[in-house]
């Protein structure tokens, strides 16, 4: 105690009389005292934080002087359970209220910030008085410790033997501090009080636990910033995003703060980041209410966030920096407050931010280790640690990390997942990998005039627009900044593997169990069927497929083996084994020279394994393309069967050599331009059609476009063979659909498909199939009512109708 200082007597406290004072405050304060424990339910008005019955002082007519909420606040002040924050020049403007364990009826050493006295104590709108708000700020500023120092809440972390906090000196400078046991500062109230002893051993152990769930050192660096970030940032600026597949520990890590530690749980909340960021599909009520969860909280966790686009992440900047925001709870007034919570987001989807310096400062990304087995020893240890030591250990490691890195600058980590790339993005990545640039005008999956979509693509992939030379058109290239290069790197690696694929990749093995659907026409392949013998010979196959009185639309009912005869517009690539022991088979040659299977160059499609080890790949051909019915052109072990000029043994058949089994049950894909070019180079192509080499495909409508981007004025496509549902085989190419984005891409896409179906004279069953596919490809989370309305409108404009219920 300081010599000459007399500790404050709260029972004798006198409020300063100033013109702004509320009436009756002193009267109520003086008369507030606990009622006897024997007081009946009709005598007390509330139970205080020390479990004592309390009554609101009343006038002679039994009316209260002030609302009960203000009386409760005066009682908390009298018990020194309301304190003012520590701030430069003692100009704090935020009050803190002590926490209570309502289950156990115990006072705690943790405190939470309040937005206003009226809101914290439930004063109704009609009885609110701003003079009380100012009264408590004035009087709390007068509170002092027993030794005479001002009683202020320290915005920091206190262990039983150590404390960490940031001092703001009021001149633009801050200092990150650490105090050991015995320092008088540990006698002050801290915003977070952990009843754990700080040990270097526990801090190192927590760091090792966190390292085990991070994919790389930079992600670990950023994750170590997270636990203590609400307290040790010199200025509020960081939002954290943890990304990766499910089951890699993101939610378990968050639960260490929200579930397993009482002190941190009271200062944490769970939120919906999409509601905080805003989106067109969200109601105004939900957008107004969500920010209210942040009041008095220091961590805000979203354990399963949707992917956020650039516009939504820019809106999160206000939360990162603590800019004042408004919120409204149901039945309450609008509350304006400065959010102090550090937002922590876990997501399995893309998270796109701008590349400007301010966005880099505000987001700390963490890539979690994927493909974890929940029963592996590392994950079991991680879950056990989170449920026992958990938040306290993580905060110890974080405090020491902040002491070593007080600027709190996050390292660059790329979160966007290359496997989620759209066709347009994958095409751009492939072009840049091979040529160093990509021309938007040549992108077959995106309109060159769609500046908004191109802008989103550039931001996501770290690209910029440059000229290759004076007078040349702008093209896309990787930006020169470290951030841009880091963003593009995963896309580069993924595209390089997809497009070039070094070395032979074995074809997929037969599916086990075999799909219930086995026939090629059910996967979108136009063909006829005729029976074949155990020697794989289909006698008189050509005469039977051309005979109008013979039904070849379905496999023969009782045959053990049957042939599949491709219709015009379709082809089977028959990859044979090598004739010599040291030779290369057809599959290895194509996968090496064209690209790996399931890439842009070598698209995944309906695939069948033969008994000899070969592969049948079923493809749809672009209009105007004619392949040869060829056998081992240029001695390459690859045959082609197409346009009723040959056949292959169909899947499910049993011959003397064995059974033909499905290895990939995906719908029949259109053959790629890269693969066509390779086939032409090796003599497998008869013709590419007029201007076929200059053709593009409209990403929304599926139309073939000429080099200028106009619909090609070619002869109408020939009708598909009987039995082929064009609604099932039409290439859809859905647009990128970001949560919260406009419906316009979906509107244009559905109308383009419906218009094309009308032009081709789709029958009712084909229209219904197309509608089902369009509805299924609307992005997850898209409002079904909106989707139904968009499809109905597109059908009406195209002059079509459907029997599929659209509600």
PDB file of N, CA and C in Angstrom, residues 430-463:
ATOM      1  N   UNK A 430      -3.137 -24.233 -67.831  1.00  0.00           N
ATOM      2  CA  UNK A 430      -2.419 -25.047 -68.802  1.00  0.00           C
ATOM      3  C   UNK A 430      -1.714 -24.224 -69.856  1.00  0.00           C
ATOM      4  N   UNK A 431      -2.373 -23.155 -70.331  1.00  0.00           N
ATOM      5  CA  UNK A 431      -1.755 -22.297 -71.328  1.00  0.00           C
ATOM      6  C   UNK A 431      -0.513 -21.602 -70.772  1.00  0.00           C
ATOM      7  N   UNK A 432      -0.609 -21.123 -69.544  1.00  0.00           N
ATOM      8  CA  UNK A 432       0.534 -20.423 -68.944  1.00  0.00           C
ATOM      9  C   UNK A 432       1.683 -21.390 -68.702  1.00  0.00           C
ATOM     10  N   UNK A 433       1.370 -22.606 -68.290  1.00  0.00           N
ATOM     11  CA  UNK A 433       2.422 -23.603 -68.068  1.00  0.00           C
ATOM     12  C   UNK A 433       3.179 -23.857 -69.367  1.00  0.00           C
ATOM     13  N   UNK A 434       2.460 -23.940 -70.481  1.00  0.00           N
ATOM     14  CA  UNK A 434       3.093 -24.327 -71.737  1.00  0.00           C
ATOM     15  C   UNK A 434       3.658 -23.158 -72.528  1.00  0.00           C
ATOM     16  N   UNK A 435       3.032 -21.972 -72.423  1.00  0.00           N
ATOM     17  CA  UNK A 435       3.468 -20.850 -73.264  1.00  0.00           C
ATOM     18  C   UNK A 435       3.893 -19.624 -72.475  1.00  0.00           C
ATOM     19  N   UNK A 436       3.568 -19.591 -71.173  1.00  0.00           N
ATOM     20  CA  UNK A 436       3.907 -18.428 -70.369  1.00  0.00           C
ATOM     21  C   UNK A 436       2.807 -17.391 -70.291  1.00  0.00           C
ATOM     22  N   UNK A 437       1.754 -17.536 -71.081  1.00  0.00           N
ATOM     23  CA  UNK A 437       0.650 -16.571 -71.048  1.00  0.00           C
ATOM     24  C   UNK A 437      -0.616 -17.268 -71.529  1.00  0.00           C
ATOM     25  N   UNK A 438      -1.762 -16.604 -71.346  1.00  0.00           N
ATOM     26  CA  UNK A 438      -3.044 -17.128 -71.819  1.00  0.00           C
ATOM     27  C   UNK A 438      -3.866 -15.967 -72.348  1.00  0.00           C
ATOM     28  N   UNK A 439      -4.489 -16.160 -73.481  1.00  0.00           N
ATOM     29  CA  UNK A 439      -5.340 -15.132 -74.083  1.00  0.00           C
ATOM     30  C   UNK A 439      -6.793 -15.418 -73.728  1.00  0.00           C
ATOM     31  N   UNK A 440      -7.444 -14.468 -73.071  1.00  0.00           N
ATOM     32  CA  UNK A 440      -8.853 -14.655 -72.702  1.00  0.00           C
ATOM     33  C   UNK A 440      -9.723 -14.850 -73.930  1.00  0.00           C
ATOM     34  N   UNK A 441      -9.334 -14.238 -75.050  1.00  0.00           N
ATOM     35  CA  UNK A 441     -10.126 -14.372 -76.272  1.00  0.00           C
ATOM     36  C   UNK A 441     -10.139 -15.801 -76.790  1.00  0.00           C
ATOM     37  N   UNK A 442      -9.126 -16.595 -76.420  1.00  0.00           N
ATOM     38  CA  UNK A 442      -9.044 -17.972 -76.911  1.00  0.00           C
ATOM     39  C   UNK A 442      -9.607 -18.989 -75.931  1.00  0.00           C
ATOM     40  N   UNK A 443     -10.035 -18.528 -74.751  1.00  0.00           N
ATOM     41  CA  UNK A 443     -10.521 -19.453 -73.731  1.00  0.00           C
ATOM     42  C   UNK A 443     -11.885 -19.998 -74.144  1.00  0.00           C
ATOM     43  N   UNK A 444     -11.996 -21.298 -74.417  1.00  0.00           N
ATOM     44  CA  UNK A 444     -13.280 -21.834 -74.881  1.00  0.00           C
ATOM     45  C   UNK A 444     -14.323 -21.946 -73.787  1.00  0.00           C
ATOM     46  N   UNK A 445     -13.942 -21.697 -72.528  1.00  0.00           N
ATOM     47  CA  UNK A 445     -14.860 -21.884 -71.413  1.00  0.00           C
ATOM     48  C   UNK A 445     -15.281 -20.569 -70.766  1.00  0.00           C
ATOM     49  N   UNK A 446     -14.921 -19.448 -71.361  1.00  0.00           N
ATOM     50  CA  UNK A 446     -15.256 -18.156 -70.764  1.00  0.00           C
ATOM     51  C   UNK A 446     -15.379 -17.113 -71.867  1.00  0.00           C
ATOM     52  N   UNK A 447     -16.389 -16.283 -71.766  1.00  0.00           N
ATOM     53  CA  UNK A 447     -16.560 -15.224 -72.750  1.00  0.00           C
ATOM     54  C   UNK A 447     -15.486 -14.151 -72.540  1.00  0.00           C
ATOM     55  N   UNK A 448     -14.851 -13.748 -73.601  1.00  0.00           N
ATOM     56  CA  UNK A 448     -13.801 -12.729 -73.499  1.00  0.00           C
ATOM     57  C   UNK A 448     -14.360 -11.398 -73.037  1.00  0.00           C
ATOM     58  N   UNK A 449     -15.675 -11.185 -73.228  1.00  0.00           N
ATOM     59  CA  UNK A 449     -16.293  -9.918 -72.831  1.00  0.00           C
ATOM     60  C   UNK A 449     -16.727  -9.909 -71.368  1.00  0.00           C
ATOM     61  N   UNK A 450     -16.611 -11.033 -70.673  1.00  0.00           N
ATOM     62  CA  UNK A 450     -17.042 -11.116 -69.280  1.00  0.00           C
ATOM     63  C   UNK A 450     -15.930 -10.610 -68.368  1.00  0.00           C
ATOM     64  N   UNK A 451     -15.849  -9.306 -68.237  1.00  0.00           N
ATOM     65  CA  UNK A 451     -14.783  -8.709 -67.443  1.00  0.00           C
ATOM     66  C   UNK A 451     -14.827  -9.083 -65.981  1.00  0.00           C
ATOM     67  N   UNK A 452     -16.047  -9.264 -65.434  1.00  0.00           N
ATOM     68  CA  UNK A 452     -16.176  -9.617 -64.021  1.00  0.00           C
ATOM     69  C   UNK A 452     -15.584 -11.004 -63.762  1.00  0.00           C
ATOM     70  N   UNK A 453     -15.945 -11.970 -64.607  1.00  0.00           N
ATOM     71  CA  UNK A 453     -15.437 -13.334 -64.422  1.00  0.00           C
ATOM     72  C   UNK A 453     -13.929 -13.383 -64.609  1.00  0.00           C
ATOM     73  N   UNK A 454     -13.420 -12.636 -65.593  1.00  0.00           N
ATOM     74  CA  UNK A 454     -11.970 -12.621 -65.821  1.00  0.00           C
ATOM     75  C   UNK A 454     -11.263 -11.976 -64.631  1.00  0.00           C
ATOM     76  N   UNK A 455     -11.875 -10.936 -64.074  1.00  0.00           N
ATOM     77  CA  UNK A 455     -11.281 -10.302 -62.899  1.00  0.00           C
ATOM     78  C   UNK A 455     -11.208 -11.233 -61.715  1.00  0.00           C
ATOM     79  N   UNK A 456     -12.274 -12.022 -61.488  1.00  0.00           N
ATOM     80  CA  UNK A 456     -12.254 -13.000 -60.391  1.00  0.00           C
ATOM     81  C   UNK A 456     -11.166 -14.042 -60.625  1.00  0.00           C
ATOM     82  N   UNK A 457     -11.050 -14.494 -61.876  1.00  0.00           N
ATOM     83  CA  UNK A 457     -10.035 -15.495 -62.201  1.00  0.00           C
ATOM     84  C   UNK A 457      -8.638 -14.949 -61.940  1.00  0.00           C
ATOM     85  N   UNK A 458      -8.382 -13.711 -62.328  1.00  0.00           N
ATOM     86  CA  UNK A 458      -7.062 -13.117 -62.130  1.00  0.00           C
ATOM     87  C   UNK A 458      -6.726 -13.029 -60.643  1.00  0.00           C
ATOM     88  N   UNK A 459      -7.697 -12.608 -59.842  1.00  0.00           N
ATOM     89  CA  UNK A 459      -7.447 -12.481 -58.408  1.00  0.00           C
ATOM     90  C   UNK A 459      -7.175 -13.829 -57.768  1.00  0.00           C
ATOM     91  N   UNK A 460      -7.977 -14.813 -58.111  1.00  0.00           N
ATOM     92  CA  UNK A 460      -7.843 -16.136 -57.508  1.00  0.00           C
ATOM     93  C   UNK A 460      -6.513 -16.773 -57.860  1.00  0.00           C
ATOM     94  N   UNK A 461      -6.041 -16.605 -59.100  1.00  0.00           N
ATOM     95  CA  UNK A 461      -4.869 -17.330 -59.573  1.00  0.00           C
ATOM     96  C   UNK A 461      -3.591 -16.503 -59.548  1.00  0.00           C
ATOM     97  N   UNK A 462      -3.672 -15.245 -59.109  1.00  0.00           N
ATOM     98  CA  UNK A 462      -2.466 -14.431 -59.034  1.00  0.00           C
ATOM     99  C   UNK A 462      -1.993 -13.941 -60.385  1.00  0.00           C
ATOM    100  N   UNK A 463      -2.924 -13.597 -61.288  1.00  0.00           N
ATOM    101  CA  UNK A 463      -2.563 -13.202 -62.643  1.00  0.00           C
ATOM    102  C   UNK A 463      -2.744 -11.707 -62.848  1.00  0.00           C
TER     103      UNK A 463
END
